[in-house]
PDB file of C-alpha atoms in Angstrom:
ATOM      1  CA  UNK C   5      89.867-133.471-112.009  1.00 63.00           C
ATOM      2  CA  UNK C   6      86.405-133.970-111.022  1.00 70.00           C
ATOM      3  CA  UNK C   7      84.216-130.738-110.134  1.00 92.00           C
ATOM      4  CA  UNK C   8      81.675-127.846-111.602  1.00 95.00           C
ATOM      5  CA  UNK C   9      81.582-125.642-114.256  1.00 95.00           C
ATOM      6  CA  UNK C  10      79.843-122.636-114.796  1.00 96.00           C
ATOM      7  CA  UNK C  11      79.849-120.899-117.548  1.00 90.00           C
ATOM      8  CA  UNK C  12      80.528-118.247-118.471  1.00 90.00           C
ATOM      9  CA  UNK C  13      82.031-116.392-115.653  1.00 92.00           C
ATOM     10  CA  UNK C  14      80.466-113.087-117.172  1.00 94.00           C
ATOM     11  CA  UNK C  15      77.545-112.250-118.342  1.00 94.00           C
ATOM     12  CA  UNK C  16      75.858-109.014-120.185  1.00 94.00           C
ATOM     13  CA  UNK C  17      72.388-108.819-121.449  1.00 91.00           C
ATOM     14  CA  UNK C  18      69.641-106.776-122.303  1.00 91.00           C
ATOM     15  CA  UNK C  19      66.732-106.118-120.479  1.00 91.00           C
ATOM     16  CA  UNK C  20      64.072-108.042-121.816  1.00 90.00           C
ATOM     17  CA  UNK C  21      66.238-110.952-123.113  1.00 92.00           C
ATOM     18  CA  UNK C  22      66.504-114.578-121.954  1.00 94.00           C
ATOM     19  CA  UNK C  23      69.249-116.093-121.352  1.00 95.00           C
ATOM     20  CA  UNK C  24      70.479-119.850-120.299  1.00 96.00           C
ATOM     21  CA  UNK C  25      73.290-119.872-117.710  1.00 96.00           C
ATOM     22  CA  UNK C  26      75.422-123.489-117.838  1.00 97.00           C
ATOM     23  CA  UNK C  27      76.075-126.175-115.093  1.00 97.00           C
ATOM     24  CA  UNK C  28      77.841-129.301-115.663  1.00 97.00           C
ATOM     25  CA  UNK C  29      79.716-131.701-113.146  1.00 97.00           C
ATOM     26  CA  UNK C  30      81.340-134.786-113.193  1.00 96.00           C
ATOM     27  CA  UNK C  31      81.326-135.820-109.649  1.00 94.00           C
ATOM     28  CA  UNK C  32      78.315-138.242-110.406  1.00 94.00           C
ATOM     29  CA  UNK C  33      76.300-136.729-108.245  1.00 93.00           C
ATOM     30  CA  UNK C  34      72.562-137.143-108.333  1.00 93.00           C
ATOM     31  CA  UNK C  35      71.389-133.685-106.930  1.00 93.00           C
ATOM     32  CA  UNK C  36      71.901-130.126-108.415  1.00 95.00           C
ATOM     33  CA  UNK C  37      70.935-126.762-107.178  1.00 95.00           C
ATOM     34  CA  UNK C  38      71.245-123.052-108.274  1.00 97.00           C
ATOM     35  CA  UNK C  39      71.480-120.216-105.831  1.00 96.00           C
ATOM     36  CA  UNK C  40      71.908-116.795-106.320  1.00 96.00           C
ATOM     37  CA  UNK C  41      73.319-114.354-104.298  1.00 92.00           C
ATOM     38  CA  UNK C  42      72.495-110.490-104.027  1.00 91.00           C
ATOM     39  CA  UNK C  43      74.863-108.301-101.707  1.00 83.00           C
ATOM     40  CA  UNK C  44      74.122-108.256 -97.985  1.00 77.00           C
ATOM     41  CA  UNK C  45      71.613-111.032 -98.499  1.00 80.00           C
ATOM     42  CA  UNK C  46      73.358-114.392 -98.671  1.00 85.00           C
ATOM     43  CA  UNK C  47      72.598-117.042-100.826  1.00 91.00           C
ATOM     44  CA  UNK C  48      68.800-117.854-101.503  1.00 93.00           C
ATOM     45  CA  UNK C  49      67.504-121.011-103.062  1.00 93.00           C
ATOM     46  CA  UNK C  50      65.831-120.779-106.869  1.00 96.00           C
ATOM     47  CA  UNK C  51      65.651-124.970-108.200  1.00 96.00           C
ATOM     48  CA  UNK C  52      66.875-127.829-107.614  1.00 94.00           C
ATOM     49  CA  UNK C  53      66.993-131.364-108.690  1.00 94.00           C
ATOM     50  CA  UNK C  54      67.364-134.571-106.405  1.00 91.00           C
ATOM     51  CA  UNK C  55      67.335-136.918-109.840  1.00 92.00           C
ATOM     52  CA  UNK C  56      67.280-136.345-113.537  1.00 95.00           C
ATOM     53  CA  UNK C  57      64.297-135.725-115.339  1.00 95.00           C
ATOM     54  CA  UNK C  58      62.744-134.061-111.609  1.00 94.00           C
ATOM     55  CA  UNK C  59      63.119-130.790-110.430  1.00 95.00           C
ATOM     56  CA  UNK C  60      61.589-128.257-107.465  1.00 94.00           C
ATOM     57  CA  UNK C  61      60.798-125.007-107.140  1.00 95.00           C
ATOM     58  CA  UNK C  62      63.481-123.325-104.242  1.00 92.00           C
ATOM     59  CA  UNK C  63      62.431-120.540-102.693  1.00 90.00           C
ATOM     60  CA  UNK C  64      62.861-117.855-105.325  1.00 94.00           C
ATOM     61  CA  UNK C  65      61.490-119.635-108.339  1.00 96.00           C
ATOM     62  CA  UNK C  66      59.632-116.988-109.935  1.00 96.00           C
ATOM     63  CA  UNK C  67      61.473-116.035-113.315  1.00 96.00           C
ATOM     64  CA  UNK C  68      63.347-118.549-113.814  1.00 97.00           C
ATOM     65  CA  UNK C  69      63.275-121.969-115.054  1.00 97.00           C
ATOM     66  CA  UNK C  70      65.011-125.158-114.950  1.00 98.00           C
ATOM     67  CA  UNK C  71      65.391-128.529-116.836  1.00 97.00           C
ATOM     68  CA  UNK C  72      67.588-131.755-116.114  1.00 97.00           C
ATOM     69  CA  UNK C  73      67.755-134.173-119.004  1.00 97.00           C
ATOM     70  CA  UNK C  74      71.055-135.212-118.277  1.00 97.00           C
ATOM     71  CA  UNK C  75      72.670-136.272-114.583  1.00 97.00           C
ATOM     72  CA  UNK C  76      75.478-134.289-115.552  1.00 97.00           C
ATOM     73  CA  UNK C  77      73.867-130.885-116.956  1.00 98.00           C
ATOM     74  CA  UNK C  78      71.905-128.185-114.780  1.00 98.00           C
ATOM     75  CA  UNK C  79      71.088-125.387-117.450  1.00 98.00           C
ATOM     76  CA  UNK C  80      69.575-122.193-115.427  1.00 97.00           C
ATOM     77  CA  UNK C  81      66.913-119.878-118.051  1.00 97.00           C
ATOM     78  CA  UNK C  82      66.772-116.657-116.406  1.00 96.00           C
ATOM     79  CA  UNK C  83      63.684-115.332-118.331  1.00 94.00           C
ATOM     80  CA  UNK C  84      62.475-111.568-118.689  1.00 90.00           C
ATOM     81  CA  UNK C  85      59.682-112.259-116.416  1.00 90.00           C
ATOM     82  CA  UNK C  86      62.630-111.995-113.483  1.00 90.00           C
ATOM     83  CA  UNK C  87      62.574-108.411-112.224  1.00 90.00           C
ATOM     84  CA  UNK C  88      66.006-108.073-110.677  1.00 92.00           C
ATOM     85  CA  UNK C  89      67.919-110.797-112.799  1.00 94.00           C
ATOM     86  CA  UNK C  90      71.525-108.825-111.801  1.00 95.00           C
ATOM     87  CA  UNK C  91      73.254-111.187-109.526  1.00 95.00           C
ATOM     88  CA  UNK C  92      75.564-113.944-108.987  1.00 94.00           C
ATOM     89  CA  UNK C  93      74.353-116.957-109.970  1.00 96.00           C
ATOM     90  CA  UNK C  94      76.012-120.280-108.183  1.00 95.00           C
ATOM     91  CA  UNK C  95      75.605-123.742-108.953  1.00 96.00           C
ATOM     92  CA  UNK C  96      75.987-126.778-106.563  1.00 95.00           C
ATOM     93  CA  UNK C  97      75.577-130.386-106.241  1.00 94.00           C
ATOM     94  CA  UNK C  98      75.596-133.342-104.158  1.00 92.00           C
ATOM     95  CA  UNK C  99      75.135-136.899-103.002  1.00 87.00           C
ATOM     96  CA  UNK C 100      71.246-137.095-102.538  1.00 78.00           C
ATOM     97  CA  UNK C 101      70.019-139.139 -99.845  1.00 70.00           C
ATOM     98  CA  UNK C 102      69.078-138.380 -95.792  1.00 65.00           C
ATOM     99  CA  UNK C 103      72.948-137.959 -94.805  1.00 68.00           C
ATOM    100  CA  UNK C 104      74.417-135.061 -94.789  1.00 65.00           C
ATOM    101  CA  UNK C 105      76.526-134.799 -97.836  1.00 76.00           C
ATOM    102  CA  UNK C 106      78.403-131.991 -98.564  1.00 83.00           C
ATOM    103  CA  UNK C 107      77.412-130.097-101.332  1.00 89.00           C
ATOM    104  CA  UNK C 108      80.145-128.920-103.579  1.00 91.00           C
ATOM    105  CA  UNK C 109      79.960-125.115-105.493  1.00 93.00           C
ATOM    106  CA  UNK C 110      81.005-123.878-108.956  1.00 94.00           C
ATOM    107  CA  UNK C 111      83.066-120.657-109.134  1.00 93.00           C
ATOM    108  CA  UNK C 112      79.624-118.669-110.257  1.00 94.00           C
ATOM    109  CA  UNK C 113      78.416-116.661-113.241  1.00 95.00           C
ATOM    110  CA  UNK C 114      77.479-112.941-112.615  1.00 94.00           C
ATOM    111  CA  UNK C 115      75.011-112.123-114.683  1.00 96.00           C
ATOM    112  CA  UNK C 116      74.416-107.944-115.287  1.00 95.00           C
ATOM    113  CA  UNK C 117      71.104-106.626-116.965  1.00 93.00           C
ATOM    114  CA  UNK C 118      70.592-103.273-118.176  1.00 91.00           C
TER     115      UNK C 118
ATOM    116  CA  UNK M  22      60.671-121.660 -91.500  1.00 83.00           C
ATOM    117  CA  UNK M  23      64.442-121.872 -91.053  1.00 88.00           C
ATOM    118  CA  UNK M  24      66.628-119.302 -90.518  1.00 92.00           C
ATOM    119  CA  UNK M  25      70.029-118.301 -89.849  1.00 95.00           C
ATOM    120  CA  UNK M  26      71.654-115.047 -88.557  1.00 95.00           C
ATOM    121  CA  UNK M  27      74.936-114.080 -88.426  1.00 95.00           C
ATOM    122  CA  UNK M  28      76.537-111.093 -87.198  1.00 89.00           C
ATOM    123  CA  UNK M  29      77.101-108.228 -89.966  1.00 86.00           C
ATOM    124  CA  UNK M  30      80.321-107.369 -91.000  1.00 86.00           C
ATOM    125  CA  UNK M  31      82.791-106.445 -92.409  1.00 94.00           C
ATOM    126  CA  UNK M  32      85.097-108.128 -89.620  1.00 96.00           C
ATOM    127  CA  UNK M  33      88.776-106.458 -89.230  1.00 97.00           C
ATOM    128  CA  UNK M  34      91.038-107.747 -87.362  1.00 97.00           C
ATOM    129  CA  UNK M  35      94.952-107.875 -87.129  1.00 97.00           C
ATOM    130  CA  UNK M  36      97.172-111.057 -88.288  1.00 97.00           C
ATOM    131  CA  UNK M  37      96.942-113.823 -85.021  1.00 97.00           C
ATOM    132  CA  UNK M  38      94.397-111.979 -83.529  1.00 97.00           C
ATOM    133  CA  UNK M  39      91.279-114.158 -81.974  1.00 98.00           C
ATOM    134  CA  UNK M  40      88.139-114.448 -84.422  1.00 97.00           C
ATOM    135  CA  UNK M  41      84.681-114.970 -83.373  1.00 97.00           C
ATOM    136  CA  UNK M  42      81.487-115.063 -86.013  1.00 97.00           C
ATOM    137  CA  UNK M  43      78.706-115.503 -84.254  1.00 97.00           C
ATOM    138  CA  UNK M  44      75.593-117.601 -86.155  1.00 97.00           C
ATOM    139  CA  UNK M  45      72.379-118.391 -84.675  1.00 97.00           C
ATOM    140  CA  UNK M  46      69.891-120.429 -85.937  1.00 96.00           C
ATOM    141  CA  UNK M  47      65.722-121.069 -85.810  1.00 95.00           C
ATOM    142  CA  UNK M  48      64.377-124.698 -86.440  1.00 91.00           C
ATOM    143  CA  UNK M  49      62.452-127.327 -85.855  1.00 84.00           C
ATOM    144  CA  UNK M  50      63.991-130.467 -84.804  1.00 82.00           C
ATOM    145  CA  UNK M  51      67.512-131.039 -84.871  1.00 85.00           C
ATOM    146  CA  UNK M  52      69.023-129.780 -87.655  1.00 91.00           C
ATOM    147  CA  UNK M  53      72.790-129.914 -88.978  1.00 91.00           C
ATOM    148  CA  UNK M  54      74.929-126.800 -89.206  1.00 94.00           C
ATOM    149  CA  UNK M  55      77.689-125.788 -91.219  1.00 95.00           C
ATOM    150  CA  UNK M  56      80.239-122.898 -91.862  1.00 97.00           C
ATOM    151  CA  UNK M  57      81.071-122.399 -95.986  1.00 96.00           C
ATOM    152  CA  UNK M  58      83.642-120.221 -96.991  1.00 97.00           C
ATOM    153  CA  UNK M  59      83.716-117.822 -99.845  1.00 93.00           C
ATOM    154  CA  UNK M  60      87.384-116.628-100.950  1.00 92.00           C
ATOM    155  CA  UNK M  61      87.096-113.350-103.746  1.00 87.00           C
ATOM    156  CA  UNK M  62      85.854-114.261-107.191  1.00 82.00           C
ATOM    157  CA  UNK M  63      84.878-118.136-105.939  1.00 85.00           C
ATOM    158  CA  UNK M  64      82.375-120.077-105.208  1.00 88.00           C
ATOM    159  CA  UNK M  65      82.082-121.650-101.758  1.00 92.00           C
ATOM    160  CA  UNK M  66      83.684-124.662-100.032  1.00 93.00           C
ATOM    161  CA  UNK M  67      82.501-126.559 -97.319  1.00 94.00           C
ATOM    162  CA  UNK M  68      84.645-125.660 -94.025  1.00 96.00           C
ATOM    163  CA  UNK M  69      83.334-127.520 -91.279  1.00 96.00           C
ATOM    164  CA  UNK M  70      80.072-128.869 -89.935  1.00 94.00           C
ATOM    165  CA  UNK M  71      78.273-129.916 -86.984  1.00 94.00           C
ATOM    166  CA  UNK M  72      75.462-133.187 -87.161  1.00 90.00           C
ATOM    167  CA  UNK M  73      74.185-133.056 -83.730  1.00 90.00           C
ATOM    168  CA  UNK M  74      74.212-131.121 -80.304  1.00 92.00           C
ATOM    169  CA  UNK M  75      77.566-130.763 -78.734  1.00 94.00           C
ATOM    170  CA  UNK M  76      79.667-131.742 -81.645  1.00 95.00           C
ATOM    171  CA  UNK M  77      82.391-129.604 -82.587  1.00 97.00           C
ATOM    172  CA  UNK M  78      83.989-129.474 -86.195  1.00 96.00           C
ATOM    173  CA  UNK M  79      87.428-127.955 -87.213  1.00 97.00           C
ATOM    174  CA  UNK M  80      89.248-127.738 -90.077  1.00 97.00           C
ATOM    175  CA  UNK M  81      92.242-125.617 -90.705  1.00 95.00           C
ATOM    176  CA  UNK M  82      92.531-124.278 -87.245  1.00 97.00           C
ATOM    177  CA  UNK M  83      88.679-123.115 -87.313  1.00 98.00           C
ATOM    178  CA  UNK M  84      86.903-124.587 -84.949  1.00 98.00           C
ATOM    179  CA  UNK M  85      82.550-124.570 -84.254  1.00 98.00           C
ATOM    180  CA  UNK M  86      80.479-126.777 -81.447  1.00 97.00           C
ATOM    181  CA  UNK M  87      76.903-126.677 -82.182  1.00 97.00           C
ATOM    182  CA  UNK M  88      74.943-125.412 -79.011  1.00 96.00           C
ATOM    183  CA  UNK M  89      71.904-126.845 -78.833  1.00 93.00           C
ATOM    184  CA  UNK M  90      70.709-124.704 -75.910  1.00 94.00           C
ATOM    185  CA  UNK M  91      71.571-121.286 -77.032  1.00 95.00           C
ATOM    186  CA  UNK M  92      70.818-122.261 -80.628  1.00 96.00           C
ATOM    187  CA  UNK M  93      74.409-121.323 -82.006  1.00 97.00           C
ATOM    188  CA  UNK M  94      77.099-122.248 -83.750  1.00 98.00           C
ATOM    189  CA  UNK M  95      79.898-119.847 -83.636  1.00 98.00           C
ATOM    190  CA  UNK M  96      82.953-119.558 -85.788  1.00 98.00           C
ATOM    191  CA  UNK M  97      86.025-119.400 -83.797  1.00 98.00           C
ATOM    192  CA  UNK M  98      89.686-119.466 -84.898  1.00 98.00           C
ATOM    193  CA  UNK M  99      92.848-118.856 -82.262  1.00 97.00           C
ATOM    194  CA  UNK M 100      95.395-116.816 -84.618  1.00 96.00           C
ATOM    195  CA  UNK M 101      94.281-115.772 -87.910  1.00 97.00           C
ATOM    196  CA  UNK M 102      95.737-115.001 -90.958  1.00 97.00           C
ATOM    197  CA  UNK M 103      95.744-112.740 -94.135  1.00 96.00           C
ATOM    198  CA  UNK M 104      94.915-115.852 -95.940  1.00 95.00           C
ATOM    199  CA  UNK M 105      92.015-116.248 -94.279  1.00 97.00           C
ATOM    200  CA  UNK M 106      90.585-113.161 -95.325  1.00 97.00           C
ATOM    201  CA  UNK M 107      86.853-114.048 -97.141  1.00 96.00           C
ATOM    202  CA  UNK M 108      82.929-114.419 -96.644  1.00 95.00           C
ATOM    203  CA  UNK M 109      82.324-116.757 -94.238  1.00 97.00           C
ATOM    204  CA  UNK M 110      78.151-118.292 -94.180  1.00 96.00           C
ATOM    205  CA  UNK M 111      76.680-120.016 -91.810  1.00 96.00           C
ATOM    206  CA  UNK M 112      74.386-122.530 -92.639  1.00 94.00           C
ATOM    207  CA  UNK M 113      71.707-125.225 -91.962  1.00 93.00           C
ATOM    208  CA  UNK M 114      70.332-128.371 -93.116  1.00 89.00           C
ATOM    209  CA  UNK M 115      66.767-129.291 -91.842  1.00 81.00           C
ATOM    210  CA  UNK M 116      65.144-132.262 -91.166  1.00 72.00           C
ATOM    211  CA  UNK M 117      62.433-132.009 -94.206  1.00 64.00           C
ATOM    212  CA  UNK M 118      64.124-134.407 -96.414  1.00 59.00           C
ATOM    213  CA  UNK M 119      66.211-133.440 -99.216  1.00 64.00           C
ATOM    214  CA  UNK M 120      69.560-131.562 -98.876  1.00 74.00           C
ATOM    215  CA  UNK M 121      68.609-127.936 -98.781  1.00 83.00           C
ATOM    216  CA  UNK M 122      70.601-125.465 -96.670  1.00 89.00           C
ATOM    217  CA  UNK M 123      69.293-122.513 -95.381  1.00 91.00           C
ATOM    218  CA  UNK M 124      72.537-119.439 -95.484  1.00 93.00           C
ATOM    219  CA  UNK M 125      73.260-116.410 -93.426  1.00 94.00           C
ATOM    220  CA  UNK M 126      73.810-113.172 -94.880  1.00 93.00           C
ATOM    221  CA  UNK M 127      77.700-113.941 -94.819  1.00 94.00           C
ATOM    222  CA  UNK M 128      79.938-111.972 -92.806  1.00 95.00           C
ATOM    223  CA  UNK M 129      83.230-110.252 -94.593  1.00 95.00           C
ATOM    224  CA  UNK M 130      86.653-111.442 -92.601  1.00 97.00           C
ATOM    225  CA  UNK M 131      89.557-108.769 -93.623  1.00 96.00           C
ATOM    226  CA  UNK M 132      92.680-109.201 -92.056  1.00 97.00           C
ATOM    227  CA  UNK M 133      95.417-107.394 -92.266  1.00 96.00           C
ATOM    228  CA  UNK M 134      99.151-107.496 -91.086  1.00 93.00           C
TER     229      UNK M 134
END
């Protein structure tokens, strides 16, 4: 079956630790994104990646960091520089192009800092 | 920039009652709209969307017509269910290139029997 994984569903870390959320897909799609979502305040944009090797800032970049060597992999760094790193964490991805193609989600890591 | 509101919840309503979620949006040009759903635990799934003024998408009873004049795009469904209890997020696509949405807050659908 063709979809997203994140992994793992939960996560506990230290405060002042890094620490490397997964995304992988096998829909063959070209574009990735990670959101993450806070109670009472939706989902907000942090990177995302129209094409391997190329990746942009979304609008909550600060903290975290990105790469995309491979179409298939999405890896999220959440790095101690992030001052509220306790949220859910979603992955997506999609057809890129000017349509309007749907983009599909991955059941979401929840990440807790103390 | 873009925007989206919704109306807060958490929404209660009884099993085949009428639902209404209202969503508003700010943006330039014409943008595309789209409700996502969000069951407990999950990530979301696409449940309808809307590519141009006066189009109306459904799926699964739900139904959404994107008003171009009052800047909406409200969530309506006739009889709901206890199934259909989740987060429901408005969205939109703008016209800047790529394929980044802009979400609502979510609003909380509970329905009981």
């Amino acid at each position: 079956d063709g979809g997203i994984t994140q992994s793992p569903k939960y996560l506990f870390r230290k405060e002042g630790q890094n620490v490397t959320l997964s995304c992988e897909q096998n829909l063959n799609h070209d574009a990735m994104y990670w959101y993450r979502q806070d109670p009472g305040q939706g989902l907000r944009l942090i990177y995302y990646s129209q094409i391997v090797n190329d990746f942009q800032k979304g609008d909550i970049a600060e903290g975290y960091s990105v790469s995309r060597e491979k179409k298939e992999s999405f890896p999220l760094t959440v790095t101690s520089a992030q001052k509220n790193p306790t949220a859910f964490y979603l992955c997506a991805s999609s057809t890129s192009g000017l349509q309007d193609y749907e983009q599909y989600f991955g059941p979401g890591t929840r990440l807790t800092v103390t | 920039g873009d925007s989206v509101t919704q109306m807060e919840g958490p929404v209660t309503l009884s099993e085949e009652a009428f639902l209404t979620i209202n969503c508003t949006y700010t943006a330039t040009g014409y943008p595309s709209l789209f409700w996502y759903v969000q069951y407990p635990g999950e990530g979301l799934q696409l449940l309808l969307k809307a590519t141009k003024a006066d189009d109306k998408g459904s799926n699964k009873g739900f139904e959404a017509t994107y008003r171009k004049e009052t800047t909406s795009f409200h969530l309506e469904k006739g009889s709901v269910q206890v199934s259909d209890s989740a987060v429901y997020f408005c969205a939109l696509r703008g016209r800047g290139g790529g394929n980044k949405l802009t979400f609502g807050t979510g609003t909380q659908l509970k329905v009981e029997l």
